[in-house]
Amino acid sequence: MAAPPRLLCTPLTGRNFPDIGDSLEVSFSGSPSEGAHVPDTSTASTGNTARPSRRAVLAAATAGATASLALGSPGYAAGHDDPTVRALLSRMTLEEKVGQLFVMRVYGHSATAPDQADIDANLAEIGVRTAAELIAKYRVGGIIYFTWAHNTRDPHQIADLSNGIQAASLAQPRGLPVLISTDQEHGIVCRVGAPATLLPGAMAVGAGASRADARTLGRISGTELRAIGIRQDYSPVADVNVNPANPVIGVRSFGADPDAVADLVTAEVQGYQRAGVAATAKHFPGHGDTAVDSHFGFPVITHSRELWERLDAVPFRAAIRAGIDSIMTAHIMVPALDDSGDPATLSHPILTGILRGELGYDGLVVTDALGMEGVRTKYGDDRVPVLALKAGVDQLLNPPSLDVAWNAVLNAVRGGELTEARLDESVLRVLRLKAGLGLFEEPYVDRDRVDRTVGTARHLATADRIAERTTTLLVNEGRVLPLSRRGHGRVLVVGADPASPSGTTGPPTGVLARALTELGFTATALSTGTAPSAAAIAQAVAAAAAADAVVVGTYNVTATNSQRALVEQLVATGRPVVVVAVRNPYDIAQLPSVRACLATYSWTDVELRAAARVIAGRVAPRGRLPVPIPRADDPAQVLYPIGYGLTY
C-alpha cells in the first residue's frame, strides 16, 4: 500500500535535532508566526522572569496536592504515584495534557529576552518569540537544550535560562515544572561545554572497562547538569556497535560485546540517577548494526529475533533492571520484531508488545527526534506523533512543526482515534518522573552553587584520571613509544582538526602540541584537515624535516581518503611517526606502514591530553579495544580483536 502523503512537512535545511546525537545539523521552517506574548518582568541582565516563591509554586501547581512530594530517590519508580500525582492530572485540561507530552527546542540564552536573531528563528520555526511564549501557548512538558540553539553559553547563563523556563511555566494556571533535557553523552556528543567537566565518551569508557569509572562519569555529569537545571540526560547509549561502518553510533557506543555494554550502561545509569538526573537508554530496540544514518535515511536492521535477544536486547534489559528512568526509541525498521514496515518509534509490537510487555518496562518512553528522516519516510508529520502514542510512546521529542504535531494529537483525542485515558497513561508517567526528580519541591537551581559544582578542580582531575585508563596503544613496533625529551625534543603535530564536539575544546593539533610542550617537548601544530590537499601534505613533509618526531591526528580514514597519503609520506621521511586516531579506532586498518598508533575514541581535550601523557611516557597505556578492528582488505578477518591493547 502506498504511504499516505506528508501533510505540512517542512523542508530540511541546515540544523539538526538529533537522536539525538550526531553533530550534523538540520533546520525547519514554515511554522505559523502567531504566539502568545509573555511580558518580560526580569530584573537581571539575563532577561529571565522573576521567580515565584516556593510556596506559590506548590499552590499554583496543585492547590496543596503536592505538598507531600519530596526529592525522589534514584530511579523512575521513586515514583510518587497517586493520589498526589493523579490529583495533578485531574485538574488538567485536555490541551494541557497534550502539551505535557512534548519536549521542544527553543532558541535563545534567555527564557524571556533572547537575542533578536533567536527571536526570528523562534518565529520562523515555532511561531513564538521566546521560551516563555512557547510554554504559554503549548504548555509543553519539556524543553531540550542545544548548543546551536544558543541555550548553553556558560553554566551561569544555563542556570538562569532554566530558572526562567520554570518561572514561566509555573506562572501559568495550574502551572507545572518543566523537565529540561539535553544530550550530554560526553565524547563526540556534548551540548554543555567547558568550563563544565567534559569526560571520555562511551567507547573510550568501554576501552577502560571500569564500571566504577562509568558510574563516576554519570555521577559527575549528573551532578553538574542538575546544578544548571537539566534533569533529564539522553544518555547512555545502549546500542551494541557491531558494524564498523555505522555512521551514526560508532564511538558513541560502549562497544561490540553486549555483556560489557550492559555492565557499563548499568553503572552509568546508577551514577546519573543517584545524582538526581533521569538517565535515558537509547536507541531501542538497538541501532548498533546499520550503515544508514537515521537522521537522513531509514535504516533496516536484519537481525533475527534470536540474534536480537542475544545482542541488542542485553543492555536494555540491564538498564531496566537498574531502574532506568527513560528509554529512547530508534527510527529503524526491524522486520524480525515487526514486519509492518513501520519504524520502531511507531511500532506497537515493539514498544508495547516487547518493551512494555516482554521486558516489563513501565517507565518513560521518549521518541528520538521527530524531525529525523527515519521517522518521516512513511507518514506525514501530522500522523507521526499520533502513531507514536498509539505505539506506546510517552514523550514526543522535537517535532519539525510543533503546531502540526500538537494539534494532530489534540484532534486525534477529540475525534476518538486516541482516548483521553491513553493520554492520561503517558501524562502520569511524565508527572511521576518530575515528582521523582524533586521538581515539584525544588524546580529552581541556586545560581550561587554553580561555581561550587560545575567544572570543579576535583571533577576535572577525575576526568583526567579516567581518560588515562582509556587510551589504547594498538601498534608500537621497535618501541617507538614513549617518545623521550632527550631524543625527540622537537615534535611536529599535524593532522585533522574536526570541530569541537562541545564547541569549547580544541583544535586537536593545538591541544596535543600544548600538552606535549607542557610535558617538556618543543611541539608545534600544523593543521592539515580531514582531507589534506597535496599542498598541505607537502607543507607537512617539509616541516617534518626540522622535527625529531611527528604526531599525526587521523579522523575516520578510508581507503580513498588523502589522510593515508599524508601518513605514508611522513613515514617515508624516516622520522618516527605516531598516529593518534582521534575518533574511530578502525583508522589503523588503513595505515599498514605505521609503527606506532594510539586510539583516543574522541578529540575532546581530556582525551587528547591523556594521549599526550601516554606519548611522553608519563602514564602507561591501559585501554583495551572494546570493538574488533577488521582488516581493510578483507573485512571478514579480524586484524585486532576485542580486548587487544599494548602497554609499556
XYZ file of C-alpha atoms in Angstrom:
648
model
C 0.000 0.000 0.000
C 1.310 3.428 -0.867
C 2.266 5.589 2.083
C -0.112 8.471 2.773
C 1.177 11.836 1.594
C 3.016 14.019 4.041
C 0.974 16.900 5.331
C 2.622 20.202 6.091
C 6.106 18.681 6.094
C 8.652 21.441 6.349
C 11.932 21.177 4.427
C 15.194 20.061 5.950
C 17.785 22.799 5.841
C 20.843 23.447 7.948
C 20.316 22.252 11.536
C 19.723 19.026 13.385
C 17.608 17.956 16.268
C 19.215 14.591 16.582
C 18.850 11.399 18.180
C 19.869 12.720 19.402
C 23.351 12.915 18.842
C 25.409 13.471 15.807
C 26.898 16.913 15.255
C 25.303 17.280 11.841
C 22.546 19.863 11.888
C 19.114 20.281 10.301
C 16.538 23.167 10.486
C 12.855 23.504 9.928
C 10.803 26.475 8.845
C 7.286 27.356 7.883
C 5.527 27.299 11.251
C 2.833 29.933 11.879
C 4.098 33.205 13.291
C 1.419 33.982 15.834
C 2.043 33.329 19.511
C 1.085 34.407 22.962
C 3.176 37.212 24.404
C 4.572 36.943 27.898
C 5.796 40.286 29.267
C 9.376 40.491 30.447
C 9.368 41.154 34.168
C 13.027 40.428 34.655
C 15.370 42.406 36.805
C 18.568 40.590 35.874
C 20.630 41.017 32.733
C 19.677 37.535 31.586
C 16.133 38.644 30.881
C 14.557 35.766 32.778
C 11.245 36.113 34.555
C 11.231 36.756 38.291
C 10.747 33.568 40.300
C 7.648 32.882 42.364
C 8.176 31.720 45.912
C 8.387 28.007 46.638
C 5.041 28.164 48.427
C 3.475 29.840 45.402
C 4.905 27.137 43.146
C 3.244 24.360 45.095
C -0.016 26.222 45.407
C -0.187 27.038 41.718
C 0.609 23.510 40.651
C -1.718 21.535 42.845
C -3.574 23.706 45.319
C -1.719 21.809 48.011
C -1.933 18.384 46.443
C 1.823 18.021 46.030
C 2.918 19.356 49.375
C 3.979 15.853 50.330
C 6.190 15.364 47.272
C 9.811 15.421 48.393
C 13.006 14.894 46.442
C 12.724 11.441 44.958
C 15.101 8.590 45.422
C 17.038 7.480 42.334
C 15.098 5.848 39.549
C 11.822 6.364 37.753
C 9.914 4.385 40.188
C 10.836 6.508 43.121
C 7.575 7.235 41.719
C 5.290 9.276 43.703
C 2.180 7.717 42.460
C -1.332 8.564 43.092
C -3.076 10.119 44.857
C -0.866 13.189 44.654
C 0.166 12.814 41.014
C -3.348 11.799 39.996
C -4.636 14.912 41.729
C -2.495 16.957 39.376
C -3.844 15.070 36.395
C -7.464 15.571 37.437
C -7.036 19.351 37.328
C -5.531 19.469 33.843
C -7.351 20.427 30.676
C -7.053 18.288 27.578
C -4.821 20.907 25.981
C -2.514 20.890 28.998
C -2.284 17.112 28.882
C -1.308 17.204 25.225
C 1.355 19.799 25.976
C 2.921 17.673 28.701
C 3.799 15.009 26.130
C 6.032 17.299 24.046
C 9.712 18.101 24.515
C 10.643 21.010 22.262
C 13.643 23.017 21.150
C 13.660 26.782 21.530
C 16.279 29.324 20.501
C 17.897 31.710 22.928
C 20.001 32.126 26.041
C 17.089 33.596 27.999
C 13.513 32.482 28.581
C 12.113 35.966 28.022
C 14.771 38.151 26.369
C 16.749 36.197 23.756
C 18.779 37.896 21.067
C 16.870 39.190 18.058
C 18.291 36.503 15.778
C 16.915 33.861 18.133
C 13.533 35.582 18.269
C 13.466 35.481 14.487
C 14.381 31.786 14.458
C 11.667 31.003 17.012
C 9.056 32.895 14.998
C 10.074 31.103 11.803
C 10.127 27.583 13.256
C 7.730 27.600 16.201
C 5.533 30.681 15.827
C 6.546 32.171 19.163
C 9.225 34.630 20.193
C 10.610 33.116 23.365
C 10.658 30.050 25.576
C 8.117 31.747 27.832
C 5.739 32.213 24.897
C 6.298 28.607 23.815
C 5.218 27.443 27.255
C 2.241 29.787 27.421
C 0.928 28.703 24.014
C 1.560 24.954 24.085
C 2.120 24.162 27.795
C 4.998 21.863 26.803
C 6.163 19.417 29.436
C 9.802 19.502 28.402
C 12.412 21.634 26.678
C 15.640 20.324 25.167
C 18.841 22.370 25.129
C 21.197 22.570 22.155
C 24.442 24.449 21.656
C 23.388 25.622 18.196
C 20.143 26.992 19.639
C 22.296 29.211 21.889
C 20.916 27.600 25.038
C 24.292 26.640 26.502
C 26.715 29.564 26.509
C 28.067 29.074 30.031
C 26.941 27.476 33.298
C 25.530 30.623 34.905
C 23.572 31.503 31.780
C 22.205 27.951 31.573
C 21.112 28.096 35.206
C 19.370 31.416 34.574
C 17.664 30.057 31.464
C 16.464 27.010 33.395
C 15.078 29.181 36.183
C 13.389 31.447 33.654
C 11.749 28.469 31.962
C 10.483 27.143 35.285
C 9.155 30.546 36.312
C 7.320 30.953 33.020
C 5.684 27.540 33.313
C 4.791 27.787 36.987
C 3.191 31.192 36.419
C 0.580 29.589 34.142
C -2.806 28.457 35.507
C -2.221 25.040 37.088
C 1.420 25.596 36.272
C 3.758 22.602 36.271
C 7.565 22.437 36.319
C 9.313 21.689 33.045
C 11.526 18.650 32.512
C 14.627 20.148 30.874
C 16.789 17.731 28.900
C 19.864 17.592 26.708
C 22.313 15.196 25.026
C 25.341 15.097 27.276
C 26.781 11.763 26.213
C 30.367 13.063 26.523
C 32.939 12.236 23.899
C 31.673 13.272 20.473
C 28.200 14.402 21.625
C 28.163 17.165 24.214
C 25.805 20.142 24.448
C 27.261 21.690 27.603
C 30.917 22.526 27.079
C 33.765 23.932 29.128
C 34.051 25.117 31.843
C 31.769 22.182 32.670
C 33.606 18.900 33.082
C 33.961 17.016 29.803
C 34.582 13.307 30.211
C 35.571 10.478 27.868
C 32.849 9.173 25.593
C 31.254 5.752 25.683
C 33.723 3.796 23.540
C 36.627 5.277 25.481
C 34.923 4.175 28.702
C 34.459 0.791 27.053
C 38.209 0.678 26.445
C 38.768 1.387 30.131
C 36.271 -1.369 31.014
C 35.725 0.048 34.504
C 32.221 0.027 35.942
C 33.483 2.322 38.680
C 34.629 4.855 36.095
C 31.309 4.655 34.238
C 29.438 5.185 37.492
C 31.690 8.100 38.404
C 31.177 9.627 34.975
C 27.412 9.504 35.451
C 27.653 10.964 38.937
C 29.884 13.883 37.906
C 27.916 14.636 34.761
C 24.595 14.289 36.547
C 25.655 16.478 39.452
C 26.769 19.247 37.098
C 23.693 19.002 34.882
C 21.358 19.162 37.861
C 23.184 22.229 39.171
C 22.290 24.134 35.997
C 18.694 22.932 35.833
C 18.931 19.972 33.424
C 17.119 16.984 34.930
C 16.974 14.512 32.019
C 20.020 13.408 30.045
C 19.691 11.427 26.831
C 22.480 9.092 27.837
C 23.799 6.388 27.981
C 23.844 4.894 24.500
C 22.862 1.243 24.951
C 23.443 0.258 21.324
C 25.920 -2.559 20.670
C 28.083 -1.280 17.816
C 28.908 -4.334 15.710
C 29.165 -2.507 12.385
C 32.414 -0.578 11.814
C 30.658 1.351 9.028
C 27.929 2.624 11.375
C 27.747 6.351 10.571
C 25.565 7.475 13.461
C 26.532 5.410 16.539
C 30.148 4.253 16.303
C 32.196 5.579 19.211
C 29.008 6.695 20.964
C 28.568 3.023 21.882
C 30.473 1.322 24.713
C 31.488 -1.437 22.320
C 30.610 -4.615 20.472
C 30.274 -7.050 23.386
C 26.670 -6.965 24.664
C 27.536 -8.065 28.195
C 30.299 -5.480 28.537
C 27.989 -2.803 27.157
C 25.283 -3.876 29.610
C 27.653 -3.589 32.572
C 28.715 -0.066 31.648
C 25.178 1.060 30.830
C 24.068 -0.148 34.248
C 26.895 1.663 36.011
C 26.348 4.939 34.178
C 22.605 4.808 34.842
C 23.333 4.361 38.534
C 25.673 7.345 38.522
C 23.225 9.676 36.812
C 20.183 8.687 38.792
C 21.927 8.795 42.145
C 22.828 12.366 41.217
C 19.142 13.155 40.694
C 19.130 13.245 36.887
C 16.981 10.959 34.754
C 19.131 8.733 32.555
C 17.908 7.616 29.131
C 18.982 4.364 27.480
C 18.942 4.703 23.692
C 18.115 3.744 20.944
C 15.595 0.917 21.456
C 15.454 -1.748 20.076
C 19.116 -1.253 19.063
C 20.869 0.960 16.487
C 24.305 -0.655 16.503
C 24.264 -2.570 13.211
C 23.440 -0.156 10.439
C 25.290 1.626 7.676
C 22.479 4.195 7.308
C 22.171 7.351 9.412
C 18.563 7.660 10.610
C 18.865 11.442 10.523
C 18.888 11.223 6.739
C 17.558 7.771 5.840
C 15.528 4.822 7.112
C 17.810 2.058 8.428
C 16.740 -1.573 8.325
C 18.207 -3.945 10.915
C 18.208 -7.503 9.574
C 18.940 -9.282 12.845
C 16.897 -12.386 13.542
C 14.778 -12.428 16.681
C 17.278 -14.817 18.263
C 20.233 -12.563 17.423
C 18.361 -9.524 18.728
C 17.795 -11.319 22.037
C 21.495 -12.229 22.338
C 22.886 -8.908 21.146
C 20.737 -5.793 21.045
C 18.343 -6.565 23.884
C 21.003 -7.294 26.508
C 21.932 -3.717 27.505
C 18.295 -2.597 27.537
C 17.336 -5.460 29.828
C 20.190 -4.422 32.109
C 19.081 -0.777 32.070
C 15.556 -1.803 33.025
C 16.883 -3.913 35.892
C 18.870 -0.859 37.026
C 15.670 1.198 37.240
C 16.272 3.341 34.163
C 14.096 6.458 34.159
C 13.550 6.693 30.409
C 14.226 4.816 27.191
C 14.546 6.456 23.774
C 13.210 4.818 20.636
C 15.053 4.360 17.330
C 13.774 5.349 13.900
C 14.755 1.982 12.444
C 12.895 -0.948 10.942
C 13.474 -4.386 12.470
C 11.422 -6.859 10.409
C 12.097 -9.724 12.827
C 10.325 -7.748 15.552
C 7.658 -6.083 13.395
C 7.215 -6.844 9.697
C 4.766 -3.992 9.050
C 7.451 -1.709 7.626
C 6.989 0.853 10.401
C 9.917 2.345 12.306
C 10.290 1.127 15.873
C 9.183 4.546 17.140
C 5.753 3.893 15.617
C 5.587 0.149 16.279
C 3.040 -1.157 18.782
C 4.520 -4.686 18.620
C 7.961 -3.340 19.533
C 7.146 -0.661 22.107
C 4.069 -2.136 23.762
C 4.472 -5.796 22.916
C 8.203 -6.195 23.573
C 9.392 -3.213 25.637
C 6.359 -2.909 27.874
C 5.108 -6.495 27.765
C 8.071 -8.832 27.416
C 10.732 -6.682 29.082
C 8.327 -5.405 31.738
C 9.276 -1.744 31.403
C 6.791 0.755 32.818
C 8.995 3.841 32.775
C 9.008 6.758 30.386
C 9.422 6.130 26.647
C 10.676 9.100 24.615
C 10.981 9.222 20.845
C 14.150 10.077 19.054
C 13.827 13.494 17.406
C 10.761 13.586 15.193
C 12.467 15.753 12.584
C 14.741 12.891 11.565
C 14.156 11.305 8.186
C 13.932 7.792 9.602
C 10.535 8.539 11.149
C 9.238 10.797 8.336
C 9.742 8.395 5.429
C 6.408 6.603 5.577
C 3.994 9.032 7.242
C 3.315 12.753 7.315
C 4.310 14.925 10.244
C 0.687 15.100 11.406
C 0.451 11.302 11.684
C 3.795 10.556 13.300
C 3.013 11.833 16.843
C -0.395 10.139 16.895
C 1.027 6.817 15.741
C 3.878 7.108 18.254
C 1.408 7.493 21.103
C -0.656 4.585 19.809
C 2.543 2.511 19.718
C 3.276 3.210 23.405
C 5.408 6.369 23.462
C 5.068 8.907 26.303
C 7.240 11.854 25.242
C 7.321 13.295 21.722
C 10.708 14.846 21.097
C 11.303 17.895 18.950
C 8.813 17.629 16.074
C 9.662 19.692 12.984
C 6.437 21.688 13.446
C 5.110 21.756 16.994
C 1.870 23.353 15.824
C 1.181 20.497 13.406
C 2.128 17.799 15.922
C 0.337 19.342 18.927
C -2.901 19.872 17.011
C -2.684 16.404 15.480
C -2.638 14.808 18.928
C -5.403 17.110 20.197
C -7.618 16.329 17.211
C -6.913 12.603 17.493
C -8.320 12.655 21.022
C -11.278 14.822 20.094
C -12.003 12.584 17.116
C -11.740 9.359 19.089
C -8.623 7.887 17.471
C -6.822 8.319 20.791
C -8.693 8.082 24.066
C -8.100 10.551 26.842
C -7.405 7.551 29.061
C -4.478 6.630 26.785
C -3.200 10.185 27.056
C -3.514 10.016 30.839
C -1.220 6.962 30.982
C 1.607 8.926 29.416
C 0.931 12.156 31.296
C 1.049 10.190 34.548
C 4.460 8.805 33.632
C 5.707 12.312 32.869
C 4.348 13.674 36.155
C 5.687 10.744 38.158
C 9.149 11.316 36.765
C 9.015 15.027 37.519
C 7.916 14.201 41.048
C 10.604 11.563 41.477
C 13.235 14.095 40.394
C 12.047 16.579 43.010
C 10.835 19.160 40.501
C 7.659 19.932 42.433
C 9.622 20.678 45.584
C 12.713 22.279 44.038
C 12.055 23.467 40.491
C 14.756 26.135 40.625
C 18.514 25.931 40.897
C 20.701 28.060 43.115
C 22.850 30.230 40.879
C 25.380 30.707 43.680
C 26.051 26.959 43.778
C 27.051 26.714 40.132
C 30.697 27.578 40.717
C 30.878 25.132 43.624
C 29.603 22.288 41.439
C 30.327 22.754 37.739
C 33.830 22.148 36.432
C 35.420 21.907 39.850
C 39.099 21.069 40.170
C 38.184 17.713 41.661
C 35.846 16.831 38.794
C 38.402 17.889 36.188
C 41.151 15.872 37.826
C 38.891 12.823 37.955
C 38.120 13.230 34.243
C 41.866 13.248 33.511
C 42.414 10.060 35.512
C 39.522 8.267 33.791
C 40.858 9.302 30.380
C 44.292 7.902 31.207
C 42.705 4.498 31.708
C 41.102 4.568 28.244
C 43.931 5.460 25.817
C 44.636 2.354 23.736
C 48.012 1.520 22.213
C 47.489 -0.541 19.063
C 50.932 -0.541 17.436
C 54.394 0.056 18.887
C 56.904 -1.591 16.575
C 60.509 -1.095 17.585
C 59.370 0.652 20.755
C 58.773 3.966 19.058
C 56.802 4.942 22.143
C 57.204 6.503 24.544
C 58.992 9.454 22.999
C 61.837 10.889 25.068
C 62.547 14.571 25.529
C 66.242 13.872 25.027
C 65.920 12.031 21.718
C 62.693 13.559 20.374
C 62.643 17.031 21.837
C 61.207 18.718 18.747
C 57.771 17.331 17.860
C 55.606 18.287 14.898
C 51.873 17.713 15.429
C 49.850 17.558 12.218
C 46.523 16.187 11.116
C 42.779 16.610 11.210
C 41.144 19.346 13.252
C 37.439 18.463 13.344
C 35.149 20.948 15.054
C 34.849 20.570 18.804
C 32.005 18.264 19.907
C 31.071 20.839 22.546
C 32.127 23.992 20.757
C 34.575 24.744 23.558
C 37.597 22.484 23.048
C 40.368 22.001 20.504
C 41.605 22.198 17.876
C 43.107 18.728 18.322
C 46.524 19.530 16.846
C 46.809 22.563 19.094
C 45.722 20.646 22.190
C 48.248 17.879 21.561
C 51.038 20.374 20.857
C 50.317 22.367 24.025
C 50.112 19.242 26.135
C 53.415 17.916 24.799
C 55.065 21.295 25.356
C 53.859 21.295 28.955
C 55.467 17.856 29.281
C 58.864 19.204 28.244
C 58.873 18.855 24.459
C 59.064 21.668 21.939
C 55.928 20.979 19.933
C 54.418 22.884 17.034
C 50.991 22.371 15.447
C 50.132 22.283 11.765
C 46.527 21.588 10.785
C 46.201 19.566 7.579
C 42.469 18.810 7.742
C 40.367 15.707 7.283
C 41.091 15.656 3.523
C 44.563 17.189 3.164
C 45.459 18.646 -0.213
C 48.715 17.865 -1.994
C 49.993 21.292 -0.932
C 49.090 20.646 2.727
C 50.847 17.271 2.595
C 53.946 18.841 1.070
C 53.973 21.521 3.766
C 53.750 18.872 6.484
C 56.577 16.811 4.927
C 58.768 19.913 4.732
C 58.039 20.805 8.349
C 58.919 17.249 9.427
C 62.497 17.832 8.296
C 63.015 20.138 11.278
C 61.377 17.780 13.784
C 62.670 14.813 15.752
C 59.286 13.074 15.693
C 55.850 13.584 14.158
C 52.451 13.039 15.732
C 49.565 12.721 13.255
C 45.935 13.031 14.309
C 43.713 10.995 11.985
C 39.934 11.156 11.665
C 37.907 8.362 10.027
C 40.488 7.292 7.463
C 39.122 5.435 4.432
C 40.784 3.719 1.508
C 40.374 6.784 -0.692
C 40.984 9.471 1.910
C 44.096 11.617 1.423
C 44.953 11.235 5.123
C 46.520 7.930 4.028
C 48.878 9.756 1.672
C 49.765 12.234 4.421
C 50.746 9.455 6.817
C 52.632 7.454 4.172
C 54.680 10.447 3.046
C 55.516 11.382 6.642
C 56.628 7.806 7.349
C 58.817 7.991 4.233
C 60.774 10.894 5.782
C 62.335 8.450 8.252
C 61.165 10.435 11.249
C 59.357 8.473 13.988
C 55.638 8.875 13.268
C 52.967 8.378 15.924
C 49.360 8.182 14.717
C 46.601 9.222 17.111
C 43.197 8.070 15.840
C 41.010 10.784 17.325
C 37.651 9.200 16.522
C 37.282 5.690 15.120
C 39.896 3.135 16.190
C 39.407 1.500 12.775
C 41.834 4.010 11.176
C 44.794 1.729 11.834
C 43.497 -0.833 9.324
C 44.082 1.716 6.560
C 47.615 2.591 7.699
C 49.792 -0.537 7.379
C 53.104 1.355 7.341
C 52.571 2.953 10.746
C 54.854 1.754 13.561
C 53.072 3.496 16.446
C 49.348 4.129 16.832
C 47.069 5.197 19.688
C 43.270 5.327 19.794
C 41.514 8.009 21.859
C 37.897 7.494 20.629
C 37.238 11.253 20.664
C 39.017 14.547 20.231
C 37.900 16.483 23.296
C 40.743 17.966 25.303
C 40.558 15.479 28.160
C 41.222 12.521 25.861
C 43.935 14.280 23.858
C 45.796 15.381 26.991
C 45.721 11.793 28.218
C 47.143 10.642 24.874
C 49.950 13.208 25.203
C 50.850 11.824 28.624
C 50.972 8.329 27.136
C 53.154 9.529 24.241
C 55.523 11.174 26.715
C 55.654 8.098 28.942
C 54.148 9.878 31.926
C 51.474 7.196 32.133
C 51.319 3.733 30.611
C 48.571 2.950 28.075
C 45.893 0.840 29.708
C 42.961 0.793 27.303
C 41.798 -2.357 25.543
C 39.755 -2.435 22.353
C 36.012 -2.707 23.078
C 35.387 -3.473 19.376
C 37.219 -5.691 16.888
C 39.109 -3.988 14.074
C 38.665 -5.825 10.750
C 41.269 -5.969 8.024
C 40.886 -3.282 5.374
C 41.464 -5.740 2.512
C 39.258 -8.487 3.983
C 36.651 -7.207 6.464
C 35.682 -10.766 7.359
C 39.090 -11.193 9.010
C 39.922 -9.547 12.352
C 43.097 -7.500 12.487
C 42.844 -6.690 16.212
C 40.296 -8.469 18.438
C 38.217 -7.162 21.313
C 40.458 -6.849 24.357
C 43.605 -6.091 22.384
C 45.916 -3.368 23.654
C 49.609 -2.899 24.314
C 51.362 -1.207 27.200
C 54.841 -0.277 28.421
